[in-house]
């Protein structure tokens, strides 16, 4: 309401609120039943568009994001998207109940394991234990996404083939997470809506050290456990290191498909290990076990 369009980034312009919400609209946005327990976060603009029934009068954008065509379609059915996401939930829950207990993250700091295991064994178990810890997040976020879709919220529009997309407020992309070849790619596909919020309210507005400020805000947002701050402090260093490595070395490996494949395999392995190393304190939460792991 207080900034001109030319002062805004394209994403800010699309989500700008031009009218002061009423008290009912404000409370509805903050306390709606679809997201009050586990999210995912959505913008006020998207929420009020859905509530007022305007989400099916969509704008279709071309691949370059510039060409836009206004059109109207009948209300699409979310049933296919909901069933697919519930199947993912079921599989994630099954994996969590069967695997996570056999590969506990806490075993990384077990005295006997630390004393007897070789370095490759420690690295392998580190990756496997954090891989086993992820399905519970997949379950919670995908279920929350399915709940929103079942209510009719989350429709992003149609592609050129007329297929409906129900991922407007999806919080993760599992395939991209597990196949990430960079720290940034992992973060861009994990807790997506919160990452977008952090980008819009902090990274794009910070004039000094935006990466550091954004990670620090993310730590505060998560809560008071020391492990969160250790994870995001480490995340700053890993992000800066990954950016420097990519800028200095990647151009040597894109000259042939074989070199590119080799580069992708190496960066996938390094990224998965680095991510696992970074988030161990996030799972352990406390200072002492986190420092034991770092040692």
PDB file of C-alpha atoms in Angstrom:
ATOM      1  CA  UNK A   1       0.000   0.000   0.000  1.00  0.00           C
ATOM      2  CA  UNK A   2       2.970   2.309   0.519  1.00  0.00           C
ATOM      3  CA  UNK A   3       5.334   1.345  -2.291  1.00  0.00           C
ATOM      4  CA  UNK A   4       5.073   1.895  -6.028  1.00  0.00           C
ATOM      5  CA  UNK A   5       5.115  -1.007  -8.479  1.00  0.00           C
ATOM      6  CA  UNK A   6       8.455   0.036  -9.946  1.00  0.00           C
ATOM      7  CA  UNK A   7      10.055  -0.276  -6.502  1.00  0.00           C
ATOM      8  CA  UNK A   8       9.085  -3.935  -6.194  1.00  0.00           C
ATOM      9  CA  UNK A   9      10.659  -7.122  -7.501  1.00  0.00           C
ATOM     10  CA  UNK A  10       8.461  -9.258  -9.816  1.00  0.00           C
ATOM     11  CA  UNK A  11       7.627 -11.678  -6.977  1.00  0.00           C
ATOM     12  CA  UNK A  12       6.806  -8.837  -4.586  1.00  0.00           C
ATOM     13  CA  UNK A  13       4.629  -7.213  -7.233  1.00  0.00           C
ATOM     14  CA  UNK A  14       2.649 -10.413  -7.722  1.00  0.00           C
ATOM     15  CA  UNK A  15       2.013 -10.829  -3.978  1.00  0.00           C
ATOM     16  CA  UNK A  16       1.461  -7.175  -3.077  1.00  0.00           C
ATOM     17  CA  UNK A  17      -1.582  -6.434  -0.894  1.00  0.00           C
ATOM     18  CA  UNK A  18      -3.300  -3.280  -2.152  1.00  0.00           C
ATOM     19  CA  UNK A  19      -6.161  -3.150   0.354  1.00  0.00           C
ATOM     20  CA  UNK A  20      -5.971  -3.307   4.146  1.00  0.00           C
ATOM     21  CA  UNK A  21      -7.485  -6.661   5.232  1.00  0.00           C
ATOM     22  CA  UNK A  22     -10.448  -6.606   7.573  1.00  0.00           C
ATOM     23  CA  UNK A  23     -10.076  -8.178  11.033  1.00  0.00           C
ATOM     24  CA  UNK A  24     -12.020 -11.234   9.866  1.00  0.00           C
ATOM     25  CA  UNK A  25      -9.787 -11.665   6.798  1.00  0.00           C
ATOM     26  CA  UNK A  26      -6.648 -11.261   8.898  1.00  0.00           C
ATOM     27  CA  UNK A  27      -7.724 -13.812  11.530  1.00  0.00           C
ATOM     28  CA  UNK A  28      -8.955 -16.179   8.820  1.00  0.00           C
ATOM     29  CA  UNK A  29      -5.558 -16.064   7.102  1.00  0.00           C
ATOM     30  CA  UNK A  30      -3.618 -16.717  10.322  1.00  0.00           C
ATOM     31  CA  UNK A  31      -5.907 -19.336  11.859  1.00  0.00           C
ATOM     32  CA  UNK A  32      -7.471 -21.219   8.950  1.00  0.00           C
ATOM     33  CA  UNK A  33      -7.914 -24.922   9.708  1.00  0.00           C
ATOM     34  CA  UNK A  34      -5.948 -26.076   6.650  1.00  0.00           C
ATOM     35  CA  UNK A  35      -2.590 -24.772   7.827  1.00  0.00           C
ATOM     36  CA  UNK A  36      -2.797 -24.012  11.539  1.00  0.00           C
ATOM     37  CA  UNK A  37      -1.080 -27.252  12.658  1.00  0.00           C
ATOM     38  CA  UNK A  38       1.666 -27.914  10.131  1.00  0.00           C
ATOM     39  CA  UNK A  39       1.398 -25.290   7.424  1.00  0.00           C
ATOM     40  CA  UNK A  40       2.563 -24.962   4.775  1.00  0.00           C
ATOM     41  CA  UNK A  41       3.022 -21.217   4.752  1.00  0.00           C
ATOM     42  CA  UNK A  42       1.084 -19.392   2.060  1.00  0.00           C
ATOM     43  CA  UNK A  43       0.950 -15.755   1.040  1.00  0.00           C
ATOM     44  CA  UNK A  44      -2.031 -13.623   2.001  1.00  0.00           C
ATOM     45  CA  UNK A  45      -2.623 -12.783  -1.646  1.00  0.00           C
ATOM     46  CA  UNK A  46      -2.921 -16.454  -2.637  1.00  0.00           C
ATOM     47  CA  UNK A  47      -5.097 -17.254   0.377  1.00  0.00           C
ATOM     48  CA  UNK A  48      -7.614 -14.461  -0.108  1.00  0.00           C
ATOM     49  CA  UNK A  49      -7.777 -15.220  -3.842  1.00  0.00           C
ATOM     50  CA  UNK A  50      -8.754 -18.794  -2.962  1.00  0.00           C
ATOM     51  CA  UNK A  51     -11.274 -17.761  -0.289  1.00  0.00           C
ATOM     52  CA  UNK A  52     -12.999 -15.351  -2.667  1.00  0.00           C
ATOM     53  CA  UNK A  53     -13.216 -18.030  -5.363  1.00  0.00           C
ATOM     54  CA  UNK A  54     -10.950 -16.291  -7.864  1.00  0.00           C
ATOM     55  CA  UNK A  55      -8.222 -18.954  -7.981  1.00  0.00           C
ATOM     56  CA  UNK A  56      -9.692 -20.618 -11.082  1.00  0.00           C
ATOM     57  CA  UNK A  57      -9.491 -17.410 -13.131  1.00  0.00           C
ATOM     58  CA  UNK A  58      -5.852 -18.035 -13.764  1.00  0.00           C
ATOM     59  CA  UNK A  59      -3.044 -16.413 -15.688  1.00  0.00           C
ATOM     60  CA  UNK A  60      -1.138 -18.769 -17.946  1.00  0.00           C
ATOM     61  CA  UNK A  61       2.518 -17.846 -18.330  1.00  0.00           C
ATOM     62  CA  UNK A  62       4.920 -18.908 -21.020  1.00  0.00           C
ATOM     63  CA  UNK A  63       8.087 -20.782 -20.129  1.00  0.00           C
ATOM     64  CA  UNK A  64      10.158 -17.601 -19.984  1.00  0.00           C
ATOM     65  CA  UNK A  65       7.635 -16.119 -17.545  1.00  0.00           C
ATOM     66  CA  UNK A  66       6.930 -13.054 -19.658  1.00  0.00           C
ATOM     67  CA  UNK A  67       3.982 -13.837 -21.913  1.00  0.00           C
ATOM     68  CA  UNK A  68       0.693 -13.940 -20.010  1.00  0.00           C
ATOM     69  CA  UNK A  69      -2.792 -14.865 -21.198  1.00  0.00           C
ATOM     70  CA  UNK A  70      -5.846 -14.314 -19.008  1.00  0.00           C
ATOM     71  CA  UNK A  71      -8.354 -17.119 -19.243  1.00  0.00           C
ATOM     72  CA  UNK A  72     -11.092 -18.826 -17.256  1.00  0.00           C
ATOM     73  CA  UNK A  73     -11.663 -22.533 -16.739  1.00  0.00           C
ATOM     74  CA  UNK A  74     -14.135 -24.648 -14.827  1.00  0.00           C
ATOM     75  CA  UNK A  75     -13.150 -25.599 -11.309  1.00  0.00           C
ATOM     76  CA  UNK A  76     -10.677 -28.518 -11.542  1.00  0.00           C
ATOM     77  CA  UNK A  77     -10.958 -31.593  -9.337  1.00  0.00           C
ATOM     78  CA  UNK A  78      -8.186 -32.048  -6.756  1.00  0.00           C
ATOM     79  CA  UNK A  79      -8.945 -35.756  -6.317  1.00  0.00           C
ATOM     80  CA  UNK A  80      -6.041 -37.022  -8.423  1.00  0.00           C
ATOM     81  CA  UNK A  81      -3.510 -34.790  -6.671  1.00  0.00           C
ATOM     82  CA  UNK A  82      -4.892 -35.661  -3.218  1.00  0.00           C
ATOM     83  CA  UNK A  83      -4.782 -39.428  -3.842  1.00  0.00           C
ATOM     84  CA  UNK A  84      -1.238 -39.216  -5.209  1.00  0.00           C
ATOM     85  CA  UNK A  85      -0.051 -37.228  -2.184  1.00  0.00           C
ATOM     86  CA  UNK A  86      -1.781 -39.573   0.247  1.00  0.00           C
ATOM     87  CA  UNK A  87       0.066 -42.494  -1.363  1.00  0.00           C
ATOM     88  CA  UNK A  88       3.341 -40.615  -0.822  1.00  0.00           C
ATOM     89  CA  UNK A  89       2.266 -40.040   2.795  1.00  0.00           C
ATOM     90  CA  UNK A  90       1.601 -43.729   3.300  1.00  0.00           C
ATOM     91  CA  UNK A  91       4.952 -44.757   1.851  1.00  0.00           C
ATOM     92  CA  UNK A  92       6.786 -42.077   3.871  1.00  0.00           C
ATOM     93  CA  UNK A  93       5.089 -43.175   7.087  1.00  0.00           C
ATOM     94  CA  UNK A  94       5.941 -46.817   6.387  1.00  0.00           C
ATOM     95  CA  UNK A  95       9.607 -45.932   5.787  1.00  0.00           C
ATOM     96  CA  UNK A  96       9.698 -43.817   8.940  1.00  0.00           C
ATOM     97  CA  UNK A  97       8.239 -46.576  11.107  1.00  0.00           C
ATOM     98  CA  UNK A  98      10.486 -49.311   9.701  1.00  0.00           C
ATOM     99  CA  UNK A  99      13.809 -47.609   8.952  1.00  0.00           C
ATOM    100  CA  UNK A 100      14.337 -44.620  11.246  1.00  0.00           C
ATOM    101  CA  UNK A 101      14.444 -46.761  14.401  1.00  0.00           C
ATOM    102  CA  UNK A 102      17.100 -49.050  12.900  1.00  0.00           C
ATOM    103  CA  UNK A 103      19.289 -46.130  11.760  1.00  0.00           C
ATOM    104  CA  UNK A 104      19.105 -43.587  14.609  1.00  0.00           C
ATOM    105  CA  UNK A 105      21.013 -40.331  14.115  1.00  0.00           C
ATOM    106  CA  UNK A 106      22.195 -40.557  17.736  1.00  0.00           C
ATOM    107  CA  UNK A 107      24.330 -43.599  16.839  1.00  0.00           C
ATOM    108  CA  UNK A 108      26.722 -41.229  15.053  1.00  0.00           C
ATOM    109  CA  UNK A 109      27.982 -40.116  18.494  1.00  0.00           C
ATOM    110  CA  UNK A 110      27.946 -43.560  20.136  1.00  0.00           C
ATOM    111  CA  UNK A 111      31.284 -44.100  21.902  1.00  0.00           C
ATOM    112  CA  UNK A 112      31.754 -47.626  20.628  1.00  0.00           C
ATOM    113  CA  UNK A 113      30.914 -46.670  17.046  1.00  0.00           C
ATOM    114  CA  UNK A 114      33.270 -43.662  17.134  1.00  0.00           C
ATOM    115  CA  UNK A 115      36.090 -45.784  18.537  1.00  0.00           C
ATOM    116  CA  UNK A 116      35.853 -48.767  16.192  1.00  0.00           C
ATOM    117  CA  UNK A 117      34.319 -47.608  12.901  1.00  0.00           C
ATOM    118  CA  UNK A 118      36.522 -46.581   9.975  1.00  0.00           C
ATOM    119  CA  UNK A 119      36.146 -43.139   8.386  1.00  0.00           C
ATOM    120  CA  UNK A 120      34.280 -44.475   5.294  1.00  0.00           C
ATOM    121  CA  UNK A 121      31.913 -46.379   7.598  1.00  0.00           C
ATOM    122  CA  UNK A 122      31.226 -43.246   9.631  1.00  0.00           C
ATOM    123  CA  UNK A 123      30.502 -41.210   6.500  1.00  0.00           C
ATOM    124  CA  UNK A 124      28.261 -43.932   5.053  1.00  0.00           C
ATOM    125  CA  UNK A 125      26.277 -44.269   8.277  1.00  0.00           C
ATOM    126  CA  UNK A 126      26.012 -40.485   8.550  1.00  0.00           C
ATOM    127  CA  UNK A 127      24.346 -40.332   5.143  1.00  0.00           C
ATOM    128  CA  UNK A 128      22.107 -43.354   5.742  1.00  0.00           C
ATOM    129  CA  UNK A 129      20.912 -42.151   9.162  1.00  0.00           C
ATOM    130  CA  UNK A 130      19.954 -38.701   7.844  1.00  0.00           C
ATOM    131  CA  UNK A 131      18.322 -40.294   4.805  1.00  0.00           C
ATOM    132  CA  UNK A 132      16.228 -42.394   7.205  1.00  0.00           C
ATOM    133  CA  UNK A 133      15.298 -39.271   9.192  1.00  0.00           C
ATOM    134  CA  UNK A 134      13.725 -37.462   6.233  1.00  0.00           C
ATOM    135  CA  UNK A 135      10.531 -39.529   5.623  1.00  0.00           C
ATOM    136  CA  UNK A 136       8.825 -38.083   8.720  1.00  0.00           C
ATOM    137  CA  UNK A 137       9.178 -34.612   7.199  1.00  0.00           C
ATOM    138  CA  UNK A 138       7.975 -35.928   3.839  1.00  0.00           C
ATOM    139  CA  UNK A 139       4.925 -37.402   5.589  1.00  0.00           C
ATOM    140  CA  UNK A 140       3.964 -34.273   7.543  1.00  0.00           C
ATOM    141  CA  UNK A 141       4.439 -31.761   4.726  1.00  0.00           C
ATOM    142  CA  UNK A 142       2.824 -33.920   2.035  1.00  0.00           C
ATOM    143  CA  UNK A 143      -0.184 -34.598   4.286  1.00  0.00           C
ATOM    144  CA  UNK A 144      -0.550 -30.870   4.970  1.00  0.00           C
ATOM    145  CA  UNK A 145      -0.329 -30.219   1.222  1.00  0.00           C
ATOM    146  CA  UNK A 146      -3.004 -32.861   0.540  1.00  0.00           C
ATOM    147  CA  UNK A 147      -5.313 -31.317   3.165  1.00  0.00           C
ATOM    148  CA  UNK A 148      -5.092 -27.926   1.444  1.00  0.00           C
ATOM    149  CA  UNK A 149      -5.708 -29.497  -1.962  1.00  0.00           C
ATOM    150  CA  UNK A 150      -8.718 -31.437  -0.651  1.00  0.00           C
ATOM    151  CA  UNK A 151     -10.215 -28.093   0.430  1.00  0.00           C
ATOM    152  CA  UNK A 152      -9.559 -26.708  -3.050  1.00  0.00           C
ATOM    153  CA  UNK A 153      -6.491 -24.632  -2.151  1.00  0.00           C
ATOM    154  CA  UNK A 154      -3.177 -25.025  -3.946  1.00  0.00           C
ATOM    155  CA  UNK A 155      -4.266 -24.851  -7.581  1.00  0.00           C
ATOM    156  CA  UNK A 156      -1.521 -23.110  -9.577  1.00  0.00           C
ATOM    157  CA  UNK A 157      -3.048 -23.233 -13.030  1.00  0.00           C
ATOM    158  CA  UNK A 158      -2.972 -25.329 -16.188  1.00  0.00           C
ATOM    159  CA  UNK A 159      -0.018 -26.137 -18.375  1.00  0.00           C
ATOM    160  CA  UNK A 160      -0.188 -25.861 -22.167  1.00  0.00           C
ATOM    161  CA  UNK A 161      -1.585 -29.399 -22.375  1.00  0.00           C
ATOM    162  CA  UNK A 162      -4.481 -28.504 -20.103  1.00  0.00           C
ATOM    163  CA  UNK A 163      -3.215 -30.486 -17.090  1.00  0.00           C
ATOM    164  CA  UNK A 164      -4.015 -28.951 -13.705  1.00  0.00           C
ATOM    165  CA  UNK A 165      -1.136 -28.264 -11.301  1.00  0.00           C
ATOM    166  CA  UNK A 166      -1.831 -28.465  -7.558  1.00  0.00           C
ATOM    167  CA  UNK A 167       1.567 -27.406  -6.229  1.00  0.00           C
ATOM    168  CA  UNK A 168       1.036 -23.711  -5.459  1.00  0.00           C
ATOM    169  CA  UNK A 169       1.887 -24.228  -1.782  1.00  0.00           C
ATOM    170  CA  UNK A 170       3.764 -27.552  -1.951  1.00  0.00           C
ATOM    171  CA  UNK A 171       6.565 -27.618   0.596  1.00  0.00           C
ATOM    172  CA  UNK A 172       8.983 -30.114  -0.931  1.00  0.00           C
ATOM    173  CA  UNK A 173      10.027 -31.938  -4.085  1.00  0.00           C
ATOM    174  CA  UNK A 174      11.297 -35.329  -2.967  1.00  0.00           C
ATOM    175  CA  UNK A 175      13.028 -36.384  -6.187  1.00  0.00           C
ATOM    176  CA  UNK A 176      14.962 -33.115  -6.447  1.00  0.00           C
ATOM    177  CA  UNK A 177      15.946 -33.339  -2.773  1.00  0.00           C
ATOM    178  CA  UNK A 178      17.370 -36.835  -3.066  1.00  0.00           C
ATOM    179  CA  UNK A 179      19.115 -36.056  -6.367  1.00  0.00           C
ATOM    180  CA  UNK A 180      20.470 -32.632  -5.376  1.00  0.00           C
ATOM    181  CA  UNK A 181      23.884 -31.825  -6.814  1.00  0.00           C
ATOM    182  CA  UNK A 182      24.331 -28.578  -4.887  1.00  0.00           C
ATOM    183  CA  UNK A 183      23.577 -27.143  -1.464  1.00  0.00           C
ATOM    184  CA  UNK A 184      21.350 -24.519  -3.077  1.00  0.00           C
ATOM    185  CA  UNK A 185      19.367 -27.111  -5.034  1.00  0.00           C
ATOM    186  CA  UNK A 186      18.644 -28.988  -1.803  1.00  0.00           C
ATOM    187  CA  UNK A 187      17.522 -25.835   0.021  1.00  0.00           C
ATOM    188  CA  UNK A 188      15.371 -24.724  -2.932  1.00  0.00           C
ATOM    189  CA  UNK A 189      13.369 -27.964  -2.750  1.00  0.00           C
ATOM    190  CA  UNK A 190      13.178 -28.395   1.039  1.00  0.00           C
ATOM    191  CA  UNK A 191      10.579 -26.466   3.094  1.00  0.00           C
ATOM    192  CA  UNK A 192       9.898 -24.476  -0.068  1.00  0.00           C
ATOM    193  CA  UNK A 193       7.297 -22.035   1.222  1.00  0.00           C
ATOM    194  CA  UNK A 194       9.344 -21.028   4.252  1.00  0.00           C
ATOM    195  CA  UNK A 195      12.425 -20.622   2.053  1.00  0.00           C
ATOM    196  CA  UNK A 196      10.446 -18.348  -0.279  1.00  0.00           C
ATOM    197  CA  UNK A 197       9.241 -16.327   2.700  1.00  0.00           C
ATOM    198  CA  UNK A 198      12.818 -15.946   3.980  1.00  0.00           C
ATOM    199  CA  UNK A 199      13.956 -14.905   0.519  1.00  0.00           C
ATOM    200  CA  UNK A 200      11.225 -12.273   0.172  1.00  0.00           C
ATOM    201  CA  UNK A 201      11.350 -10.736   3.637  1.00  0.00           C
ATOM    202  CA  UNK A 202      15.093 -10.957   4.293  1.00  0.00           C
ATOM    203  CA  UNK A 203      17.424 -12.005   1.457  1.00  0.00           C
ATOM    204  CA  UNK A 204      16.002  -9.617  -1.161  1.00  0.00           C
ATOM    205  CA  UNK A 205      15.860  -6.724   1.313  1.00  0.00           C
ATOM    206  CA  UNK A 206      19.159  -7.130   3.178  1.00  0.00           C
ATOM    207  CA  UNK A 207      21.823  -4.669   2.101  1.00  0.00           C
ATOM    208  CA  UNK A 208      24.670  -6.329   4.051  1.00  0.00           C
ATOM    209  CA  UNK A 209      25.507 -10.062   4.106  1.00  0.00           C
ATOM    210  CA  UNK A 210      22.083 -11.293   2.944  1.00  0.00           C
ATOM    211  CA  UNK A 211      23.079 -14.975   3.200  1.00  0.00           C
ATOM    212  CA  UNK A 212      24.185 -14.654   6.836  1.00  0.00           C
ATOM    213  CA  UNK A 213      21.144 -12.593   7.803  1.00  0.00           C
ATOM    214  CA  UNK A 214      18.766 -15.053   6.136  1.00  0.00           C
ATOM    215  CA  UNK A 215      20.241 -18.104   7.855  1.00  0.00           C
ATOM    216  CA  UNK A 216      20.185 -16.303  11.214  1.00  0.00           C
ATOM    217  CA  UNK A 217      16.527 -15.350  10.756  1.00  0.00           C
ATOM    218  CA  UNK A 218      15.753 -18.953   9.823  1.00  0.00           C
ATOM    219  CA  UNK A 219      17.385 -20.148  13.061  1.00  0.00           C
ATOM    220  CA  UNK A 220      15.306 -17.695  15.127  1.00  0.00           C
ATOM    221  CA  UNK A 221      12.160 -18.748  13.265  1.00  0.00           C
ATOM    222  CA  UNK A 222      12.762 -22.435  14.057  1.00  0.00           C
ATOM    223  CA  UNK A 223      13.022 -21.952  17.818  1.00  0.00           C
ATOM    224  CA  UNK A 224      15.387 -21.799  20.794  1.00  0.00           C
ATOM    225  CA  UNK A 225      17.267 -25.101  20.606  1.00  0.00           C
ATOM    226  CA  UNK A 226      21.051 -24.554  20.241  1.00  0.00           C
ATOM    227  CA  UNK A 227      21.213 -27.228  17.557  1.00  0.00           C
ATOM    228  CA  UNK A 228      19.216 -24.999  15.204  1.00  0.00           C
ATOM    229  CA  UNK A 229      21.793 -22.233  15.490  1.00  0.00           C
ATOM    230  CA  UNK A 230      24.704 -24.628  14.983  1.00  0.00           C
ATOM    231  CA  UNK A 231      23.017 -26.028  11.868  1.00  0.00           C
ATOM    232  CA  UNK A 232      22.318 -22.643  10.304  1.00  0.00           C
ATOM    233  CA  UNK A 233      25.751 -21.265  11.218  1.00  0.00           C
ATOM    234  CA  UNK A 234      27.268 -24.284   9.478  1.00  0.00           C
ATOM    235  CA  UNK A 235      24.808 -23.761   6.639  1.00  0.00           C
ATOM    236  CA  UNK A 236      26.186 -20.268   6.009  1.00  0.00           C
ATOM    237  CA  UNK A 237      29.712 -21.637   5.638  1.00  0.00           C
ATOM    238  CA  UNK A 238      28.568 -24.509   3.418  1.00  0.00           C
ATOM    239  CA  UNK A 239      26.530 -22.205   1.179  1.00  0.00           C
ATOM    240  CA  UNK A 240      29.426 -19.807   0.664  1.00  0.00           C
ATOM    241  CA  UNK A 241      31.859 -22.686   0.088  1.00  0.00           C
ATOM    242  CA  UNK A 242      29.534 -24.405  -2.399  1.00  0.00           C
ATOM    243  CA  UNK A 243      29.045 -21.153  -4.281  1.00  0.00           C
ATOM    244  CA  UNK A 244      32.805 -20.584  -4.511  1.00  0.00           C
ATOM    245  CA  UNK A 245      33.489 -24.158  -5.645  1.00  0.00           C
ATOM    246  CA  UNK A 246      30.800 -23.978  -8.338  1.00  0.00           C
ATOM    247  CA  UNK A 247      32.034 -20.631  -9.665  1.00  0.00           C
ATOM    248  CA  UNK A 248      35.647 -21.800  -9.822  1.00  0.00           C
ATOM    249  CA  UNK A 249      35.366 -25.372 -11.078  1.00  0.00           C
ATOM    250  CA  UNK A 250      32.051 -26.113 -12.780  1.00  0.00           C
ATOM    251  CA  UNK A 251      32.978 -24.557 -16.143  1.00  0.00           C
ATOM    252  CA  UNK A 252      35.784 -27.124 -16.523  1.00  0.00           C
ATOM    253  CA  UNK A 253      33.283 -29.998 -16.450  1.00  0.00           C
ATOM    254  CA  UNK A 254      30.557 -28.938 -18.884  1.00  0.00           C
ATOM    255  CA  UNK A 255      32.542 -29.328 -22.088  1.00  0.00           C
ATOM    256  CA  UNK A 256      31.450 -32.932 -22.753  1.00  0.00           C
ATOM    257  CA  UNK A 257      28.506 -35.066 -21.539  1.00  0.00           C
ATOM    258  CA  UNK A 258      30.922 -37.524 -19.914  1.00  0.00           C
ATOM    259  CA  UNK A 259      32.633 -34.810 -17.881  1.00  0.00           C
ATOM    260  CA  UNK A 260      29.255 -33.336 -16.930  1.00  0.00           C
ATOM    261  CA  UNK A 261      28.044 -36.744 -15.711  1.00  0.00           C
ATOM    262  CA  UNK A 262      31.231 -37.203 -13.680  1.00  0.00           C
ATOM    263  CA  UNK A 263      30.768 -33.727 -12.181  1.00  0.00           C
ATOM    264  CA  UNK A 264      27.125 -34.471 -11.309  1.00  0.00           C
ATOM    265  CA  UNK A 265      27.985 -37.754  -9.579  1.00  0.00           C
ATOM    266  CA  UNK A 266      30.763 -36.180  -7.507  1.00  0.00           C
ATOM    267  CA  UNK A 267      28.719 -33.111  -6.558  1.00  0.00           C
ATOM    268  CA  UNK A 268      25.723 -35.312  -5.663  1.00  0.00           C
ATOM    269  CA  UNK A 269      27.845 -37.384  -3.277  1.00  0.00           C
ATOM    270  CA  UNK A 270      29.500 -34.331  -1.733  1.00  0.00           C
ATOM    271  CA  UNK A 271      26.179 -32.483  -1.390  1.00  0.00           C
ATOM    272  CA  UNK A 272      24.474 -35.394   0.365  1.00  0.00           C
ATOM    273  CA  UNK A 273      27.349 -35.786   2.819  1.00  0.00           C
ATOM    274  CA  UNK A 274      27.562 -32.046   3.464  1.00  0.00           C
ATOM    275  CA  UNK A 275      23.810 -31.776   4.031  1.00  0.00           C
ATOM    276  CA  UNK A 276      23.927 -34.716   6.443  1.00  0.00           C
ATOM    277  CA  UNK A 277      26.866 -33.203   8.328  1.00  0.00           C
ATOM    278  CA  UNK A 278      25.138 -29.826   8.530  1.00  0.00           C
ATOM    279  CA  UNK A 279      21.779 -30.999   9.873  1.00  0.00           C
ATOM    280  CA  UNK A 280      22.947 -33.438  12.572  1.00  0.00           C
ATOM    281  CA  UNK A 281      22.745 -30.697  15.277  1.00  0.00           C
ATOM    282  CA  UNK A 282      19.237 -29.885  13.984  1.00  0.00           C
ATOM    283  CA  UNK A 283      18.226 -33.428  14.971  1.00  0.00           C
ATOM    284  CA  UNK A 284      20.310 -33.721  18.156  1.00  0.00           C
ATOM    285  CA  UNK A 285      19.184 -30.229  19.317  1.00  0.00           C
ATOM    286  CA  UNK A 286      21.534 -29.945  22.327  1.00  0.00           C
ATOM    287  CA  UNK A 287      25.013 -28.422  22.538  1.00  0.00           C
ATOM    288  CA  UNK A 288      26.969 -31.320  24.057  1.00  0.00           C
ATOM    289  CA  UNK A 289      25.945 -34.103  21.624  1.00  0.00           C
ATOM    290  CA  UNK A 290      26.349 -31.702  18.691  1.00  0.00           C
ATOM    291  CA  UNK A 291      29.908 -30.833  19.710  1.00  0.00           C
ATOM    292  CA  UNK A 292      30.606 -34.526  20.271  1.00  0.00           C
ATOM    293  CA  UNK A 293      29.556 -35.172  16.690  1.00  0.00           C
ATOM    294  CA  UNK A 294      31.635 -32.264  15.347  1.00  0.00           C
ATOM    295  CA  UNK A 295      34.710 -33.630  17.107  1.00  0.00           C
TER     296      UNK A 295
END
